[in-house]
Every structure is written in structure tokens, then in C-alpha cells.
Amino acid sequence: MRRIAATLALLMAVSPGAATEEAQLGPRPFYLVDSLEPGPLKDRLAACWIDRRYTPRRFSISHRGAPLQFPEHTREGVMAAYRMGAGLIECDVAFTKDRQLVCRHSQCDLHTTTDILARPDLAAKCTKGFAPADPASGRKASAQCCTSDLTLAEFKSLNAKMDAADPEATTLSAYMNATPRWRTDLYATTGTVMSHRDYIALVTSLGRKFTPELKAPQVPMPFAGDYTQDRYAQALIDDYKAAGIPASDVFPQSFQLRDILYWLEKEPDFGRQAVFLDDRDERDKGTFDPEVPETWKPGMAELARMGVRILAPPLWMLVRPGPGGTIEPSAYAREAKKAGLDLIAWSLERSGPLKGGGGYYYQSIKPVVTGDGDVLRLLDVLYREVGVRGVFSDWPATTTFYANCVGAD
């Protein structure tokens, strides 16, 4: 009865700003527990769901909102992440033609994440319009629509959809309607896109913290003559200062080390919490190995000397198979901690069903991944043995549930 009463109180909340201390998890975390192989971890987590309340946790970081089921970087996705107890909520930041900042995972992803191609007036402004696949020649379907093709007002008129496109499509409709079977379009009828300032206002009203990511431009810089990378990096910080947000509530991110170093020099209060996103496995493909420190350039100690405090690699770089089918910390993880770097991992719940090994995010431990319950097995190693301070997730209920069960902040 106590749980029913608490749920009714949540449903009766009039305003999103009416903060609640209780998170709504839904069935997925418990499905994952049920999917675990029998053992101590399953026993601990199964005991955790009995007659208890779940509260928001900073360990639980919303990746693009809640894109497992909601269009990414939308108001609806942010609200879902908030309700699932994400303590930090992400906005990937790109810029428009009139140099306004907006939430979008890539500067040039509007053709896969919004309805722009179905809007002839706006589709005409795309860098590259839709071209259907040609089976005879082997040509793939393609398009390229960028935030920098549109003004802020034009961008905000778009409706977001689930991120997907079919490269084999010979029609526009087939190209746009390609959501993977393991996701859903159930909540994609409305996808309210947001400017960076909209996101700041919404997350402020919800009482959560911010983790904006400055996306690498996909157009030549300086843009329009004088919009440099440094001006772009500064504009992100300026939006928080204008809104009166304390630096302690903001964890700016970038894959470009130059942005982290810029913030450390020009905005040190924000720079001290900056998150260096590590994609050296992609940039140094063929040479990078998370088990061979000589392939990490710069190395962990060098990053620390530069002032980097928080390092965020993909999940797989932090773990490796251990004895007897277990999972253990990688050399990369051990060296990062030895250098005094805090770690954040990305991105849980992005891989779909794990029956086939989990793909990119699980590549280092594919031999020991057998099913969906391994989401929680990996999460347990990341927290207890690697010592991560947080995990990005496409479905924050999972990380919120785990954090509550183990007492993570």
C-alpha cells in the first residue's frame, strides 16, 4: 500500500519542477536481474527490489535523454531520464546558422534524427538532399542535414524522431522509417527539440545537474568567417554563467583535448570538472590497445599533468575477460586510477539484446557475454572493481536501480 500511495503522489504532480525524491524505474531493471545467471550478484540485486523506494543518483547519467525508447535530445527524453532518477542529464551541443547552441548528438544528423527531409521548405536547405539507393550500381541512400544549415527558429520547428536511416532505401519514407526492432517508435510521435538554453532551463527546473558535450564541428572552422573553436567553446560556458548556474553543477565534456585545455585556462572553475571523452580507439585505430600503455598518446600521467581530472572512455576499454568467465578491470582502467584520474563510462543500454555479444560496447569481453543480464554484471565490475564515478546510459532506470542497490551516490 505504501508503494501504491507513493506512485499516486507522483502521478498527481502538477509541474515538472515539483521535485520528487523517488525515481520511477519500470520493469526493465528487474527483467535484467531475472536474466542474470544464478549467483551472489543476482541474489543481492533480487533482494534489492523488495519493498523499497529508489531515489535519484549522480552515478546515473542520462545519455542523450532516454534514447532507448524516446527520440534523443528532446524534452520528452529529458523528462523520462529525470523520472528514472538520472542525477546528471546530457545535452550534446552543436551550433546553428545564426550561431545559437542546440542539443543534437552530431552537427549533421538532422536527416536521421528529425523530420527535416519530410519538410520540403527545410529539406531544401540541407547540405545534401536525399538521394535514394541504386541497387544496380551499389550506391547507398544518403543525405546530410546540419544544424548549421538552419537558423535557431527553423531548427526549433522540427520534430525529432528515433535516430535511424536505411542506407538500402529507394524511397524517402523507407529511408526515414528505419528504427531498429529492439527500440520503439511508441514515444516518437512527439519529439520536442531543444536549444541549449531550453535544456538549461528545463534541467534547472528539475533540480538535476548538467553535462553538456561540445560536439566537434562538421563544417570548416572558423564558421562564417570568425566563429572560431574557442568562441564556440566559450559560448557553451557563457550560457551557464548567464543563467546563474554554479560551475559545481556543470560537467562540460569534449572529445577534443584542446577544448578541455581551453576551459582549464579560460574558465578554470568549469574546467576542473571537464570530462575528456576518450575515442582514441577510433582516432588511433590499428595502434591503440587498452592493454598496452605505450599505445596511449597522451598517457594517463601526462593527461593528469595537463590538468585533466575526469576521463571517460567507452565501456569496453575499462574491462577484459578474467579467469573462469569473469570480468575484470583492464590495464587502461588500472593505469587511469593510478594516475589519479576519475573515470566515467559510456554508454550502457545502447547495444540492444546482448545474445550476440553486445557489439562495439562489449567487444573486449565478448567471449564472456551470454545474455542481457550481463548488463548488470558489467555494471557491477565497473563500480566495485574499476571504481567509476558514474555511467552514461540510454535507459537511466538501470543505472539508478543499481546505484540504489549498492549505495552509490
Short mmCIF file of C-alpha atoms in Angstrom, two decimals:
data_model
loop_
_atom_site.label_atom_id
_atom_site.label_comp_id
_atom_site.label_asym_id
_atom_site.label_seq_id
_atom_site.Cartn_x
_atom_site.Cartn_y
_atom_site.Cartn_z
CA MET A 1 0.00 0.00 0.00
CA ARG A 2 2.84 2.41 0.77
CA ARG A 3 4.29 1.92 -2.75
CA ILE A 4 0.88 2.47 -4.37
CA ALA A 5 0.37 5.68 -2.41
CA ALA A 6 3.81 6.96 -3.40
CA THR A 7 3.12 6.18 -7.06
CA LEU A 8 -0.20 8.04 -6.96
CA ALA A 9 1.52 11.05 -5.42
CA LEU A 10 3.99 11.09 -8.31
CA LEU A 11 1.24 10.84 -10.91
CA MET A 12 -0.60 13.76 -9.32
CA ALA A 13 2.42 16.09 -9.51
CA VAL A 14 1.30 19.16 -11.45
CA SER A 15 4.64 20.62 -12.50
CA PRO A 16 7.92 19.03 -13.64
CA GLY A 17 9.57 21.41 -11.18
CA ALA A 18 7.74 19.74 -8.31
CA ALA A 19 10.81 17.66 -7.48
CA THR A 20 10.32 14.21 -6.04
CA GLU A 21 12.81 12.11 -4.11
CA GLU A 22 11.50 8.93 -5.69
CA ALA A 23 12.52 7.54 -9.08
CA GLN A 24 10.22 5.51 -11.32
CA LEU A 25 12.09 2.50 -12.67
CA GLY A 26 9.57 0.43 -14.61
CA PRO A 27 10.14 -3.28 -15.34
CA ARG A 28 13.46 -3.29 -17.24
CA PRO A 29 15.97 -3.34 -14.34
CA PHE A 30 14.12 -6.26 -12.81
CA TYR A 31 14.00 -8.08 -16.16
CA LEU A 32 17.79 -7.75 -16.25
CA VAL A 33 18.06 -9.18 -12.73
CA ASP A 34 15.87 -12.11 -13.79
CA SER A 35 18.21 -12.63 -16.77
CA LEU A 36 21.34 -12.93 -14.61
CA GLU A 37 22.91 -16.33 -14.11
CA PRO A 38 22.32 -17.64 -10.56
CA GLY A 39 24.91 -16.40 -8.10
CA PRO A 40 25.73 -13.84 -5.41
CA LEU A 41 25.15 -10.79 -7.66
CA LYS A 42 21.70 -11.99 -8.67
CA ASP A 43 20.85 -12.73 -5.04
CA ARG A 44 21.97 -9.25 -3.89
CA LEU A 45 20.10 -7.39 -6.63
CA ALA A 46 16.98 -9.55 -6.36
CA ALA A 47 16.77 -8.72 -2.65
CA CYS A 48 17.07 -5.05 -3.51
CA TRP A 49 13.66 -4.69 -5.14
CA ILE A 50 11.65 -5.86 -2.15
CA ASP A 51 9.55 -3.09 -0.54
CA ARG A 52 11.88 -0.15 -1.11
CA ARG A 53 11.99 3.30 -2.66
CA TYR A 54 14.51 4.33 -5.31
CA THR A 55 15.98 7.82 -5.35
CA PRO A 56 17.91 9.83 -7.99
CA ARG A 57 21.67 9.23 -8.07
CA ARG A 58 24.56 11.14 -9.63
CA PHE A 59 26.08 7.78 -10.59
CA SER A 60 23.19 7.50 -13.07
CA ILE A 61 23.99 9.76 -16.05
CA SER A 62 21.44 10.28 -18.80
CA HIS A 63 22.97 9.75 -22.26
CA ARG A 64 21.09 12.00 -24.73
CA GLY A 65 17.93 11.76 -22.59
CA ALA A 66 16.49 8.25 -22.74
CA PRO A 67 17.07 7.20 -26.36
CA LEU A 68 16.45 3.51 -25.87
CA GLN A 69 12.78 4.44 -26.35
CA PHE A 70 12.50 8.24 -26.71
CA PRO A 71 13.88 10.44 -29.51
CA GLU A 72 17.25 11.68 -28.30
CA HIS A 73 17.88 15.22 -27.07
CA THR A 74 14.21 16.03 -26.69
CA ARG A 75 12.20 17.48 -23.85
CA GLU A 76 10.33 14.18 -23.63
CA GLY A 77 13.57 12.22 -23.35
CA VAL A 78 14.90 14.52 -20.63
CA MET A 79 11.68 14.13 -18.66
CA ALA A 80 11.92 10.35 -18.96
CA ALA A 81 15.52 10.43 -17.71
CA TYR A 82 14.51 12.69 -14.82
CA ARG A 83 11.70 10.36 -13.81
CA MET A 84 14.09 7.41 -13.97
CA GLY A 85 16.38 9.09 -11.47
CA ALA A 86 19.29 10.33 -13.58
CA GLY A 87 21.32 12.72 -11.45
CA LEU A 88 23.15 14.21 -14.43
CA ILE A 89 21.47 14.86 -17.77
CA GLU A 90 23.35 15.33 -21.04
CA CYS A 91 22.96 17.78 -23.90
CA ASP A 92 25.29 17.31 -26.86
CA VAL A 93 25.88 20.83 -28.16
CA ALA A 94 26.03 21.94 -31.79
CA PHE A 95 25.52 25.37 -33.37
CA THR A 96 23.02 26.75 -35.86
CA LYS A 97 23.47 29.02 -38.87
CA ASP A 98 22.90 32.03 -36.60
CA ARG A 99 25.41 30.67 -34.05
CA GLN A 100 22.93 29.59 -31.43
CA LEU A 101 23.62 26.43 -29.43
CA VAL A 102 21.24 23.48 -29.68
CA CYS A 103 21.05 19.92 -28.35
CA ARG A 104 21.99 17.43 -31.05
CA HIS A 105 24.35 14.48 -30.99
CA SER A 106 26.05 15.49 -34.21
CA GLN A 107 26.10 18.78 -36.07
CA CYS A 108 24.99 16.93 -39.19
CA ASP A 109 22.47 14.32 -38.03
CA LEU A 110 19.17 16.11 -38.65
CA HIS A 111 18.37 13.79 -41.58
CA THR A 112 18.39 10.76 -39.24
CA THR A 113 17.07 12.31 -36.01
CA THR A 114 14.30 14.68 -37.17
CA ASP A 115 11.55 15.04 -39.78
CA ILE A 116 13.53 17.59 -41.83
CA LEU A 117 13.50 15.51 -45.02
CA ALA A 118 9.71 15.39 -44.90
CA ARG A 119 9.62 19.21 -44.74
CA PRO A 120 10.36 20.39 -48.32
CA ASP A 121 10.99 24.00 -47.25
CA LEU A 122 13.66 22.95 -44.77
CA ALA A 123 14.97 19.94 -46.70
CA ALA A 124 15.90 22.36 -49.47
CA LYS A 125 18.37 23.98 -47.06
CA CYS A 126 20.23 20.73 -46.28
CA THR A 127 23.88 20.47 -47.19
CA LYS A 128 22.94 17.42 -49.25
CA GLY A 129 19.39 16.41 -50.08
CA PHE A 130 18.06 12.85 -50.05
CA ALA A 131 19.46 10.54 -52.73
CA PRO A 132 17.87 7.07 -52.92
CA ALA A 133 19.84 3.86 -53.06
CA ASP A 134 20.58 2.44 -56.50
CA PRO A 135 20.77 -1.35 -56.30
CA ALA A 136 22.15 -1.59 -59.82
CA SER A 137 25.24 0.48 -59.05
CA GLY A 138 25.51 -0.39 -55.36
CA ARG A 139 25.05 3.24 -54.33
CA LYS A 140 23.68 3.67 -50.80
CA ALA A 141 20.90 6.07 -49.87
CA SER A 142 22.21 9.26 -48.32
CA ALA A 143 21.51 12.78 -47.11
CA GLN A 144 23.23 15.39 -44.95
CA CYS A 145 21.33 17.97 -42.96
CA CYS A 146 23.20 20.05 -40.39
CA THR A 147 22.20 22.36 -37.58
CA SER A 148 24.39 24.97 -39.28
CA ASP A 149 22.08 24.78 -42.33
CA LEU A 150 19.22 26.25 -40.27
CA THR A 151 18.52 29.21 -38.02
CA LEU A 152 17.51 28.54 -34.43
CA ALA A 153 13.87 29.30 -35.26
CA GLU A 154 13.93 26.83 -38.15
CA PHE A 155 15.61 24.19 -36.00
CA LYS A 156 13.01 24.53 -33.26
CA SER A 157 10.21 23.93 -35.78
CA LEU A 158 11.48 20.37 -36.36
CA ASN A 159 10.01 17.26 -34.77
CA ALA A 160 12.55 14.73 -33.52
CA LYS A 161 12.29 11.05 -34.36
CA MET A 162 14.23 7.96 -33.33
CA ASP A 163 17.75 8.12 -34.75
CA ALA A 164 17.75 5.82 -37.78
CA ALA A 165 18.08 5.69 -41.56
CA ASP A 166 18.06 2.80 -44.04
CA PRO A 167 21.02 3.01 -46.45
CA GLU A 168 19.31 0.47 -48.74
CA ALA A 169 16.13 2.55 -49.10
CA THR A 170 14.92 3.51 -52.53
CA THR A 171 12.21 5.85 -51.16
CA LEU A 172 12.30 8.72 -48.68
CA SER A 173 9.69 7.05 -46.47
CA ALA A 174 11.72 3.85 -46.19
CA TYR A 175 14.90 5.84 -45.52
CA MET A 176 13.31 7.72 -42.61
CA ASN A 177 11.37 4.83 -41.06
CA ALA A 178 14.19 2.51 -40.04
CA THR A 179 14.08 2.32 -36.25
CA PRO A 180 15.86 -0.86 -35.03
CA ARG A 181 13.49 -3.61 -33.93
CA TRP A 182 14.85 -3.52 -30.36
CA ARG A 183 13.91 0.15 -29.96
CA THR A 184 10.43 1.58 -30.46
CA ASP A 185 8.54 4.39 -32.16
CA LEU A 186 5.88 4.28 -29.46
CA TYR A 187 7.02 7.59 -27.93
CA ALA A 188 8.24 9.20 -31.16
CA THR A 189 5.04 10.90 -32.27
CA THR A 190 6.19 13.96 -30.34
CA GLY A 191 9.85 14.90 -30.16
CA THR A 192 10.36 18.44 -28.91
CA VAL A 193 13.84 19.60 -29.89
CA MET A 194 15.68 21.94 -27.54
CA SER A 195 18.15 24.77 -27.68
CA HIS A 196 20.98 24.60 -25.16
CA ARG A 197 19.26 27.34 -23.17
CA ASP A 198 15.98 25.39 -23.23
CA TYR A 199 17.85 22.41 -21.80
CA ILE A 200 19.45 24.53 -19.08
CA ALA A 201 16.07 25.95 -18.07
CA LEU A 202 14.42 22.51 -18.01
CA VAL A 203 17.17 20.73 -16.07
CA THR A 204 17.31 23.65 -13.62
CA SER A 205 13.56 23.32 -13.01
CA LEU A 206 14.06 19.61 -12.31
CA GLY A 207 16.86 20.17 -9.81
CA ARG A 208 19.41 17.98 -11.61
CA LYS A 209 22.98 18.62 -12.78
CA PHE A 210 24.31 19.28 -16.28
CA THR A 211 26.76 17.51 -18.53
CA PRO A 212 26.91 19.31 -21.90
CA GLU A 213 29.17 17.94 -24.62
CA LEU A 214 30.76 20.30 -27.13
CA LYS A 215 30.48 18.39 -30.39
CA ALA A 216 33.28 18.59 -32.94
CA PRO A 217 32.17 20.83 -35.83
CA GLN A 218 31.49 19.11 -39.14
CA VAL A 219 31.86 22.35 -41.08
CA PRO A 220 35.10 24.28 -41.65
CA MET A 221 36.12 26.50 -38.75
CA PRO A 222 36.13 29.43 -38.30
CA PHE A 223 32.47 29.22 -39.30
CA ALA A 224 31.11 32.15 -41.30
CA GLY A 225 34.43 33.87 -41.11
CA ASP A 226 35.02 34.49 -37.41
CA TYR A 227 33.27 31.84 -35.30
CA THR A 228 36.32 30.00 -34.02
CA GLN A 229 36.54 26.80 -32.00
CA ASP A 230 37.46 28.85 -28.93
CA ARG A 231 34.45 31.13 -29.35
CA TYR A 232 32.28 28.05 -29.68
CA ALA A 233 33.76 26.52 -26.50
CA GLN A 234 33.30 29.80 -24.66
CA ALA A 235 29.69 30.16 -25.82
CA LEU A 236 28.82 26.88 -24.09
CA ILE A 237 30.15 28.13 -20.75
CA ASP A 238 28.60 31.57 -21.22
CA ASP A 239 25.10 30.06 -21.36
CA TYR A 240 25.56 28.68 -17.82
CA LYS A 241 27.02 31.91 -16.49
CA ALA A 242 24.13 33.89 -17.99
CA ALA A 243 21.65 31.53 -16.33
CA GLY A 244 23.38 31.86 -12.96
CA ILE A 245 24.29 28.16 -12.80
CA PRO A 246 27.22 27.45 -10.44
CA ALA A 247 30.21 25.76 -12.05
CA SER A 248 29.92 22.96 -9.50
CA ASP A 249 26.69 21.83 -11.19
CA VAL A 250 28.21 21.62 -14.68
CA PHE A 251 30.42 18.86 -16.13
CA PRO A 252 31.35 20.05 -19.64
CA GLN A 253 32.60 17.34 -22.00
CA SER A 254 34.56 17.10 -25.22
CA PHE A 255 36.35 14.51 -27.33
CA GLN A 256 38.81 17.24 -28.26
CA LEU A 257 41.55 17.72 -25.69
CA ARG A 258 42.02 21.29 -26.90
CA ASP A 259 38.54 22.17 -25.57
CA ILE A 260 39.35 20.76 -22.13
CA LEU A 261 42.61 22.74 -22.04
CA TYR A 262 40.79 25.89 -23.17
CA TRP A 263 38.29 25.60 -20.32
CA LEU A 264 41.06 24.91 -17.81
CA GLU A 265 42.83 28.10 -18.87
CA LYS A 266 39.91 30.47 -19.52
CA GLU A 267 37.19 29.08 -17.24
CA PRO A 268 39.03 27.09 -14.54
CA ASP A 269 36.01 26.68 -12.26
CA PHE A 270 34.24 24.83 -15.09
CA GLY A 271 37.44 23.29 -16.46
CA ARG A 272 38.18 21.49 -13.19
CA GLN A 273 35.02 19.42 -13.78
CA ALA A 274 35.55 18.97 -17.51
CA VAL A 275 35.24 15.42 -18.86
CA PHE A 276 37.73 14.31 -21.51
CA LEU A 277 35.88 11.80 -23.70
CA ASP A 278 38.33 9.23 -24.99
CA ASP A 279 37.85 7.92 -28.52
CA ARG A 280 41.47 7.04 -29.18
CA ASP A 281 40.36 3.56 -30.19
CA GLU A 282 38.79 5.22 -33.24
CA ARG A 283 41.33 8.00 -33.83
CA ASP A 284 44.33 5.70 -33.43
CA LYS A 285 42.69 2.65 -34.97
CA GLY A 286 45.15 -0.14 -35.57
CA THR A 287 47.60 1.04 -32.91
CA PHE A 288 45.56 1.71 -29.75
CA ASP A 289 45.33 -1.19 -27.31
CA PRO A 290 43.82 -0.76 -23.80
CA GLU A 291 46.25 -3.39 -22.53
CA VAL A 292 49.41 -1.69 -23.90
CA PRO A 293 50.16 1.69 -22.23
CA GLU A 294 52.71 2.61 -24.90
CA THR A 295 49.84 2.98 -27.40
CA TRP A 296 48.04 5.64 -25.35
CA LYS A 297 49.06 9.08 -26.53
CA PRO A 298 48.99 11.08 -24.35
CA GLY A 299 49.37 8.67 -21.45
CA MET A 300 47.47 8.76 -18.18
CA ALA A 301 50.12 10.58 -16.16
CA GLU A 302 50.52 13.15 -18.93
CA LEU A 303 46.78 13.83 -19.02
CA ALA A 304 46.83 14.36 -15.26
CA ARG A 305 49.75 16.79 -15.56
CA MET A 306 47.77 18.78 -18.15
CA GLY A 307 45.02 19.23 -15.56
CA VAL A 308 42.55 16.60 -16.77
CA ARG A 309 40.67 15.18 -13.80
CA ILE A 310 37.87 13.12 -15.36
CA LEU A 311 38.42 10.65 -18.20
CA ALA A 312 35.50 9.00 -19.98
CA PRO A 313 36.16 6.04 -22.31
CA PRO A 314 33.66 3.59 -23.83
CA LEU A 315 32.64 0.67 -21.62
CA TRP A 316 34.82 -1.92 -23.32
CA MET A 317 38.11 -0.08 -22.74
CA LEU A 318 37.74 -0.44 -18.97
CA VAL A 319 37.33 -4.22 -18.78
CA ARG A 320 38.70 -7.51 -20.04
CA PRO A 321 37.83 -11.19 -19.55
CA GLY A 322 39.04 -12.62 -16.25
CA PRO A 323 39.60 -16.19 -15.07
CA GLY A 324 36.66 -18.56 -15.11
CA GLY A 325 34.44 -16.42 -17.34
CA THR A 326 34.61 -13.37 -15.05
CA ILE A 327 35.10 -9.71 -15.99
CA GLU A 328 37.98 -7.70 -14.54
CA PRO A 329 39.49 -4.19 -14.91
CA SER A 330 41.69 -3.58 -17.94
CA ALA A 331 45.23 -2.20 -17.82
CA TYR A 332 43.73 1.08 -19.08
CA ALA A 333 41.43 1.25 -16.05
CA ARG A 334 44.18 0.42 -13.58
CA GLU A 335 46.61 2.98 -15.01
CA ALA A 336 43.96 5.71 -15.07
CA LYS A 337 43.26 5.20 -11.37
CA LYS A 338 46.97 5.03 -10.60
CA ALA A 339 47.35 8.45 -12.25
CA GLY A 340 44.57 9.85 -10.04
CA LEU A 341 42.01 10.21 -12.83
CA ASP A 342 38.31 9.80 -12.10
CA LEU A 343 36.50 7.58 -14.61
CA ILE A 344 33.08 7.76 -16.23
CA ALA A 345 31.97 5.08 -18.73
CA TRP A 346 29.73 5.27 -21.81
CA SER A 347 27.17 4.04 -22.78
CA LEU A 348 25.11 1.36 -21.10
CA GLU A 349 21.85 0.15 -22.71
CA ARG A 350 22.98 1.25 -26.17
CA SER A 351 23.68 -2.21 -27.59
CA GLY A 352 20.27 -3.85 -27.80
CA PRO A 353 19.97 -7.53 -26.87
CA LEU A 354 23.31 -9.00 -25.77
CA LYS A 355 22.72 -12.52 -27.07
CA GLY A 356 25.16 -11.86 -29.92
CA GLY A 357 27.89 -10.47 -27.68
CA GLY A 358 26.89 -6.81 -27.42
CA GLY A 359 28.79 -5.33 -30.37
CA TYR A 360 31.07 -2.30 -30.02
CA TYR A 361 30.49 -1.55 -26.34
CA TYR A 362 31.24 -5.11 -25.21
CA GLN A 363 33.97 -6.03 -27.70
CA SER A 364 36.71 -6.63 -25.14
CA ILE A 365 34.58 -9.09 -23.16
CA LYS A 366 32.59 -10.70 -25.98
CA PRO A 367 33.76 -14.22 -25.03
CA VAL A 368 32.08 -13.95 -21.62
CA VAL A 369 28.89 -12.11 -22.66
CA THR A 370 25.97 -14.51 -22.99
CA GLY A 371 22.77 -12.53 -22.40
CA ASP A 372 21.04 -9.37 -21.21
CA GLY A 373 21.82 -9.97 -17.55
CA ASP A 374 25.46 -9.20 -18.35
CA VAL A 375 24.48 -5.52 -18.42
CA LEU A 376 24.36 -5.73 -14.63
CA ARG A 377 27.41 -7.96 -14.37
CA LEU A 378 29.46 -5.37 -16.29
CA LEU A 379 27.98 -2.53 -14.24
CA ASP A 380 28.95 -4.29 -11.02
CA VAL A 381 32.58 -4.65 -12.12
CA LEU A 382 32.72 -1.03 -13.27
CA TYR A 383 31.54 0.17 -9.86
CA ARG A 384 33.18 -2.27 -7.45
CA GLU A 385 36.48 -3.05 -9.19
CA VAL A 386 37.15 -0.28 -11.71
CA GLY A 387 35.75 2.40 -9.39
CA VAL A 388 33.91 4.57 -11.92
CA ARG A 389 32.14 7.63 -10.52
CA GLY A 390 29.26 7.34 -12.98
CA VAL A 391 27.92 5.59 -16.07
CA PHE A 392 26.10 7.07 -19.05
CA SER A 393 23.02 5.09 -20.01
CA ASP A 394 20.42 5.20 -22.76
CA TRP A 395 17.91 3.96 -20.14
CA PRO A 396 18.82 5.54 -16.77
CA ALA A 397 16.45 3.31 -14.79
CA THR A 398 19.09 0.58 -15.00
CA THR A 399 21.91 2.66 -13.54
CA THR A 400 19.58 4.26 -10.98
CA PHE A 401 18.42 0.83 -9.80
CA TYR A 402 21.98 -0.46 -9.48
CA ALA A 403 23.22 2.69 -7.70
CA ASN A 404 20.42 2.42 -5.15
CA CYS A 405 21.14 -1.24 -4.55
CA VAL A 406 24.86 -0.77 -3.85
CA GLY A 407 24.68 2.64 -2.19
CA ALA A 408 26.44 4.60 -4.96
CA ASP A 409 25.93 8.37 -4.73
#
